[in-house]
Coordinates of C-alpha atoms in Angstrom, one line a residue:
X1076 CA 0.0 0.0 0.0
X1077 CA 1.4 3.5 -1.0
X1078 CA 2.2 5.6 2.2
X1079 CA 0.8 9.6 2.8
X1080 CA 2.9 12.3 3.0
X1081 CA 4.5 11.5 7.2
X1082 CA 6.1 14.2 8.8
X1083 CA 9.8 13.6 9.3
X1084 CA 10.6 12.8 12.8
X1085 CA 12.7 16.3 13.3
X1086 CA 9.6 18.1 12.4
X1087 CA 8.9 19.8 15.9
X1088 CA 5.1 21.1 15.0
X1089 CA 3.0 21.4 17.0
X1090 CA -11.6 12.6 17.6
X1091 CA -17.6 8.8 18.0
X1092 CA -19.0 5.9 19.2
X1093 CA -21.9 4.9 16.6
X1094 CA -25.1 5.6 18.8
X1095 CA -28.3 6.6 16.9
X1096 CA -29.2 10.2 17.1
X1097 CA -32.3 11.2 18.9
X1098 CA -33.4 13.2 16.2
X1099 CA -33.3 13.6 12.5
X1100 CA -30.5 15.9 11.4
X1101 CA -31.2 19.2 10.4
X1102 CA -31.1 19.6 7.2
X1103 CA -31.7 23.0 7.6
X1104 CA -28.0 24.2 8.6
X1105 CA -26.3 22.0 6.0
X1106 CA -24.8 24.4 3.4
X1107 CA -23.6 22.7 -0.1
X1108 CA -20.2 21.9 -0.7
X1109 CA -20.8 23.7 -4.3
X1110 CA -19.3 27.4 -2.5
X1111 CA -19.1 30.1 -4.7
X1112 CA -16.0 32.7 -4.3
X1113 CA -16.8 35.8 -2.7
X1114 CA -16.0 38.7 -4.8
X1115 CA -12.8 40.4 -4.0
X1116 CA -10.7 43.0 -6.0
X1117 CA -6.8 42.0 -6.2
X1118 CA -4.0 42.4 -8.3
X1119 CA -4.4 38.7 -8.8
X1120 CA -7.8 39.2 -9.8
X1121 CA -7.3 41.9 -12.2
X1122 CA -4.5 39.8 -14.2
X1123 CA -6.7 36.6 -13.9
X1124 CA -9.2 38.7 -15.6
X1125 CA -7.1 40.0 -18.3
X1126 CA -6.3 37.1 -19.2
X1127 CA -9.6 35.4 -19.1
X1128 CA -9.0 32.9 -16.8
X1129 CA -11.5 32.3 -13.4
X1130 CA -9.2 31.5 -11.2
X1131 CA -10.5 28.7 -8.6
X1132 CA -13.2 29.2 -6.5
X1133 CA -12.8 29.6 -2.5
X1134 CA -13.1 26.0 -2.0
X1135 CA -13.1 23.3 -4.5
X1136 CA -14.0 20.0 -3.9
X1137 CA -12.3 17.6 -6.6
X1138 CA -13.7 14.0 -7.0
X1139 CA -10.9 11.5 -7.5
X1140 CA -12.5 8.0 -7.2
X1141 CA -16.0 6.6 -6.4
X1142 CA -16.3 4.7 -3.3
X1143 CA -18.9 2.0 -2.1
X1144 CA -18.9 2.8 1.8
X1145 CA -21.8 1.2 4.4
X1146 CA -22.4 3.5 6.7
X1147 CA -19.1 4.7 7.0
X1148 CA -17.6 6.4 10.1
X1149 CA -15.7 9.9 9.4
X1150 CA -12.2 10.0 10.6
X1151 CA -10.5 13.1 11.1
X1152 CA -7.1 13.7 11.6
X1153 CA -5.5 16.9 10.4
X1154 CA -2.4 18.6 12.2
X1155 CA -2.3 19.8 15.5
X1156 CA -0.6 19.5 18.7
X1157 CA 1.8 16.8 18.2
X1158 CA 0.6 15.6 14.9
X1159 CA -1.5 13.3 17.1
X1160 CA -4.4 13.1 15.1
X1161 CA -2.7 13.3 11.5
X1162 CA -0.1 10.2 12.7
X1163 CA -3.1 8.5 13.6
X1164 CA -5.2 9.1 10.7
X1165 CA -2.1 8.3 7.7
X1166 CA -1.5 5.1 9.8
X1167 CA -5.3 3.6 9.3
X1168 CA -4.7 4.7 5.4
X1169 CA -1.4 2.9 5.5
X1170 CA -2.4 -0.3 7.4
X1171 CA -5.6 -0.9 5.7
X1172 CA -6.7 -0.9 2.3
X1173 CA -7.6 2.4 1.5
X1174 CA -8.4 4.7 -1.6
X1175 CA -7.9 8.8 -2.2
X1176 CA -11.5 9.3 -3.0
X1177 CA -11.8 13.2 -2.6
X1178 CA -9.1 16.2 -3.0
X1179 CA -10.3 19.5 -1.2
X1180 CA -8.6 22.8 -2.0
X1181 CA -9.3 26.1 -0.6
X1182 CA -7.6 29.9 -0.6
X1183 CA -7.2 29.3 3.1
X1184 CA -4.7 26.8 3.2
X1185 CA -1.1 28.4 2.4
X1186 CA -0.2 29.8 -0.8
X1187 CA 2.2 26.7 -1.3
X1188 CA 2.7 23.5 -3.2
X1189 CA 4.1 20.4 -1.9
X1190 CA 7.2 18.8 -4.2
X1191 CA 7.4 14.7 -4.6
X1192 CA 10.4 12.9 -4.8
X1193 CA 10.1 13.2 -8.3
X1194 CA 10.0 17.4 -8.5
X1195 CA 6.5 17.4 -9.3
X1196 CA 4.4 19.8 -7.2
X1197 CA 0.9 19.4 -6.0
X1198 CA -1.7 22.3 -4.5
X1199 CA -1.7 22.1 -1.0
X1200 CA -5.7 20.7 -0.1
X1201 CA -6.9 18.2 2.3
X1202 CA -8.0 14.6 1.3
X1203 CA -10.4 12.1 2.1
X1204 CA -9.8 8.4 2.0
X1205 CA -12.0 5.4 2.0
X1206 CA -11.1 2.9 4.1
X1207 CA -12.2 -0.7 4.7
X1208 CA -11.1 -1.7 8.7
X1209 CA -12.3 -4.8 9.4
X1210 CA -15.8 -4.8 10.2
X1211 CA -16.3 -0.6 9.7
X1212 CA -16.1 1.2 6.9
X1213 CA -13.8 4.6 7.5
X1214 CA -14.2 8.2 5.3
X1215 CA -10.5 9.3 6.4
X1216 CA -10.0 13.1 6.2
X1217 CA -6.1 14.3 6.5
X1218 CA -4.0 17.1 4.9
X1219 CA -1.1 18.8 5.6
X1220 CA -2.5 22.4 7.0
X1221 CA -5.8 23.6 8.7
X1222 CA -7.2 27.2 7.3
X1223 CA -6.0 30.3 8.2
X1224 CA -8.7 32.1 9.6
X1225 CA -11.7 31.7 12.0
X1226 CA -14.2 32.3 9.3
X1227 CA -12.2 29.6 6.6
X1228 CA -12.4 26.7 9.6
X1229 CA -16.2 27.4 9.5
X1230 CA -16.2 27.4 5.5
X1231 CA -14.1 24.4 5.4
X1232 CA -15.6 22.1 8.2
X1233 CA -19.0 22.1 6.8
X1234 CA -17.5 21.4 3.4
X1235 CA -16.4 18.6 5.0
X1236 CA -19.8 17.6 7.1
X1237 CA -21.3 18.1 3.5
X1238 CA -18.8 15.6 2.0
X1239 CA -19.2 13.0 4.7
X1240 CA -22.7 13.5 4.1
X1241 CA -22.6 12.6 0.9
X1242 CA -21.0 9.8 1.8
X1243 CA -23.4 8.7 4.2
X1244 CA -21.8 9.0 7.2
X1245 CA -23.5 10.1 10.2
X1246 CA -21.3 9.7 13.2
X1247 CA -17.6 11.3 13.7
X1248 CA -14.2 10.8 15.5
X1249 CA -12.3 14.1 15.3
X1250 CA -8.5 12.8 16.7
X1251 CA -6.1 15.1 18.2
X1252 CA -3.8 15.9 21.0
X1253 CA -3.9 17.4 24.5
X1254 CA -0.6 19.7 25.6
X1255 CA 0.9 19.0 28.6
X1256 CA 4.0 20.7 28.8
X1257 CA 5.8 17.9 29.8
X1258 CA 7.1 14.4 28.5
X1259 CA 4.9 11.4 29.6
X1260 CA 5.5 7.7 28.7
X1261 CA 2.4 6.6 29.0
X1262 CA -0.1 9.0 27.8
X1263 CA -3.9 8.9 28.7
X1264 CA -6.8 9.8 26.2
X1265 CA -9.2 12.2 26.7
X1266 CA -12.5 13.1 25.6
X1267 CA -15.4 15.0 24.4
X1268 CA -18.5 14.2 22.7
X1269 CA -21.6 15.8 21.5
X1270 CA -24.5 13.7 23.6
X1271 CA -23.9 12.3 27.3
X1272 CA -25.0 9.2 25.9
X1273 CA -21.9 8.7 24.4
X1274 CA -19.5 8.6 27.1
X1275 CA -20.1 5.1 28.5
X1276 CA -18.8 3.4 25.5
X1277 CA -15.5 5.6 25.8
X1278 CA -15.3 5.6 29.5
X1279 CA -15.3 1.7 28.8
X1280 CA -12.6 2.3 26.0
X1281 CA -10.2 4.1 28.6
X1282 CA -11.0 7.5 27.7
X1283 CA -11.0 9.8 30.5
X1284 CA -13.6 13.1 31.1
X1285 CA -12.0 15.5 33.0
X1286 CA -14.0 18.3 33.7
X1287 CA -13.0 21.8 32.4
X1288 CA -10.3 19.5 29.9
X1289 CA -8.6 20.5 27.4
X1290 CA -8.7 24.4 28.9
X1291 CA -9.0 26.6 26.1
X1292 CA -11.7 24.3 24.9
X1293 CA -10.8 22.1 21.4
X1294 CA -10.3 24.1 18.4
X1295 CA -9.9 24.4 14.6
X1296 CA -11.7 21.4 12.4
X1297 CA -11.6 18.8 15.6
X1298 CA -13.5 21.1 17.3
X1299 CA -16.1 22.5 14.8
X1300 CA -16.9 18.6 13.8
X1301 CA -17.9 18.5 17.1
X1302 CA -20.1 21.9 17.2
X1303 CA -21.1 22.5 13.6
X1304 CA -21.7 18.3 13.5
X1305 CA -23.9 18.3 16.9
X1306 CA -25.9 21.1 15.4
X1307 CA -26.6 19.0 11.9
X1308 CA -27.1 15.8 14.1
X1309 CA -24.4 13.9 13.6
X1310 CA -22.8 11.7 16.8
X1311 CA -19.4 13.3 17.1
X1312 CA -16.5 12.7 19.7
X1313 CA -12.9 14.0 19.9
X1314 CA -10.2 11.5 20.9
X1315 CA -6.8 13.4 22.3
X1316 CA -3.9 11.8 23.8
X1317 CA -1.9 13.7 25.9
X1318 CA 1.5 14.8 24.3
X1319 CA 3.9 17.5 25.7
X1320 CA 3.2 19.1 22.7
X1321 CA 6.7 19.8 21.5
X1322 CA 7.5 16.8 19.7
X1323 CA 5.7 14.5 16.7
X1324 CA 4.4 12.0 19.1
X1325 CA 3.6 8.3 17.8
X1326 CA 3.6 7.3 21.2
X1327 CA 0.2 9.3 21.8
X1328 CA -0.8 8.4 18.2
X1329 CA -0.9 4.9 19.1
X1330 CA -3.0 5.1 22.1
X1331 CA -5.8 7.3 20.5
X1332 CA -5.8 4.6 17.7
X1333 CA -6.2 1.8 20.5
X1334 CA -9.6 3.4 21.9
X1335 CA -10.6 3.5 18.6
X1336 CA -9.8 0.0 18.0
X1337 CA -12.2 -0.7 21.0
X1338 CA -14.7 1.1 20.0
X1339 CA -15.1 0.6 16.5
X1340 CA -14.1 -2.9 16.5
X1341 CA -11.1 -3.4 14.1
X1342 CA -7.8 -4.8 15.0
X1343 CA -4.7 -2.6 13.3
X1344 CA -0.9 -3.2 13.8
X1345 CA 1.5 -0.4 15.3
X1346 CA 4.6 -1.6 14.9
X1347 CA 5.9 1.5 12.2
X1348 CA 4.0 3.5 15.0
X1349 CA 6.5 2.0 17.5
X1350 CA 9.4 2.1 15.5
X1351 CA 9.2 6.0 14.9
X1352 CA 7.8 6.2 18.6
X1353 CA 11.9 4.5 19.4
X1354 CA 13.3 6.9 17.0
X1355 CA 11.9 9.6 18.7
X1356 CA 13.6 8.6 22.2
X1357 CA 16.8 8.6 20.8
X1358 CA 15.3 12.4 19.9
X1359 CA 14.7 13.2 23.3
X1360 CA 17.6 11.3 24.9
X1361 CA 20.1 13.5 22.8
X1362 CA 17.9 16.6 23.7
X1363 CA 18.4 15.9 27.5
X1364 CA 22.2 14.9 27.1
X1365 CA 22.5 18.5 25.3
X1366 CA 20.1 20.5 27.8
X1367 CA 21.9 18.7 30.6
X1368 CA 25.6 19.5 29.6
X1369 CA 24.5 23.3 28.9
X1370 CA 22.8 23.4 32.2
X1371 CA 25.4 21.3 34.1
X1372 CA 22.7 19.1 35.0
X1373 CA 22.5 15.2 35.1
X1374 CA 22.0 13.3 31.4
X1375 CA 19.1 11.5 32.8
X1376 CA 17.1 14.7 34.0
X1377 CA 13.8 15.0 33.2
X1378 CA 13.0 17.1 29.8
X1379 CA 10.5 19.2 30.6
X1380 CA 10.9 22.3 28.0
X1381 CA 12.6 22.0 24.6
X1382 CA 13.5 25.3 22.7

């Protein structure tokens, strides 16, 4: 199977259980996926219409393959703290087979284009990937950058509620990470969900609720599946393991993965997951070695800051 884009392991960058919905979703707050551009005067503009040429619209939504998915479950993992989520999300599409059904590109992801290994570029954009895990069916979403702006990560997540939609999902695990500003071994998972119904099921996972957790409250996409999602009537949960927030973290990755093992019911192997989770030790050893000689403090000190 052909592997995402990863981040590298020097990259220092900085989540549903499927219960029927009390009530039909609104149909009402669903906006198309078909957005027309808002009119805006530019330099860019003004060439593009010397020219003749459109230009693209705010968002585009770019069907690559059809896809026969049964109910599937959306899975979102885009960056964020740790790369928790997007580690997570790339290693279902790696482990199981999976196919790039949908390219999404929009003015508010960065004016850049990502380069293969063979020079050739591509517009950055988010994708969605069907997946077939066992005994669910999975609508991946991943990508490489959020939007820029409050107003594009409302634009953008119900683009993607209208794709998932369209798909036929109607429950959603938004997976991130939790900063602790610290390293931790063993990380714990926490939660949030749309409906108290929901938390048993995660509770019995090993998902923790801890009240007034993650301060700050949970936000770009993960967070808007969750409020823009409740409000359409979708069953949505966010997943985040706890991660010092510093470092990519497979460590974390994995353990988010594993409640979603239990919960979904699919059985996934995590042993690239471990391997980079190794590699990054051998990271953070060297880090504390180097911290420890500037500081004239023991090489086995605890790393609690990097940078």
């Amino acid at each position: 199977m052909q592997s995402g884009n990863r981040p590298t392991i020097d990259q220092f960058t900085l989540s549903t259980i499927r219960v029927p919905t009390a009530e039909p979703r609104q149909k009402t707050l669903r906006r198309r996926h078909s957005i027309q551009k808002t009119l805006t005067v530019s330099t860019d503009a003004l060439l593009n219409s010397a020219f003749g040429n459109e230009g693209m619209d705010s968002i585009e939504v770019e069907t690559v393959a059809e896809a026969d998915l049964q109910e599937p479950v959306l899975i979102e993992g885009l960056p964020g703290v740790g790369h928790v989520g997007k580690l997570a999300a790339e290693h279902l599409i790696e482990e199981f087979n999976s196919k790039l059904i949908t390219r999404v590109y929009a003015e508010e992801f960065p004016p850049q284009v990502s380069v293969d290994e063979s020079g050739v570029t591509e517009l950055a954009h988010a994708s969605f990937y069907a997946v077939e895990a066992d005994a669910s069916d999975l609508l991946v979403l991943t990508g490489d950058h959020q939007a820029q702006s409050h107003a594009g990560h409302y634009e953008l997540t119900d683009t993607f509620l209208d794709i998932a939609s369209s798909a036929g999902a109607d429950s959603i695990y938004a997976l991130g990470g939790v900063p602790t500003g610290e390293l931790i071994e063993e990380p714990d998972v926490l939660g949030a969900v749309t409906g108290e119904t929901q938390t048993e099921g995660l509770i019995d996972a090993g998902v923790e609720f801890r009240d007034g957790e993650p301060a700050g409250g949970i936000v770009g996409v993960s967070g808007l599946l969750l409020g823009l999602g409740g409000r359409q009537g979708y069953s949505a949960a966010c997943l985040m393991g706890e991660t010092s927030g510093y470092l990519v973290d497979p460590t974390s990755a994995q353990v988010v993965l594993e409640v979603l093992e239990s919960v979904l019911g699919f059985e996934v192997e995590y042993e690239s997951l471990e391997e980079r989770a190794e590699e990054m030790k051998e990271v953070v050893e060297k880090l504390q070695q180097m911290q420890g000689q500037q500081q004239g403090l023991p090489a086995d000190d605890d790393l609690r800051y990097i940078g």
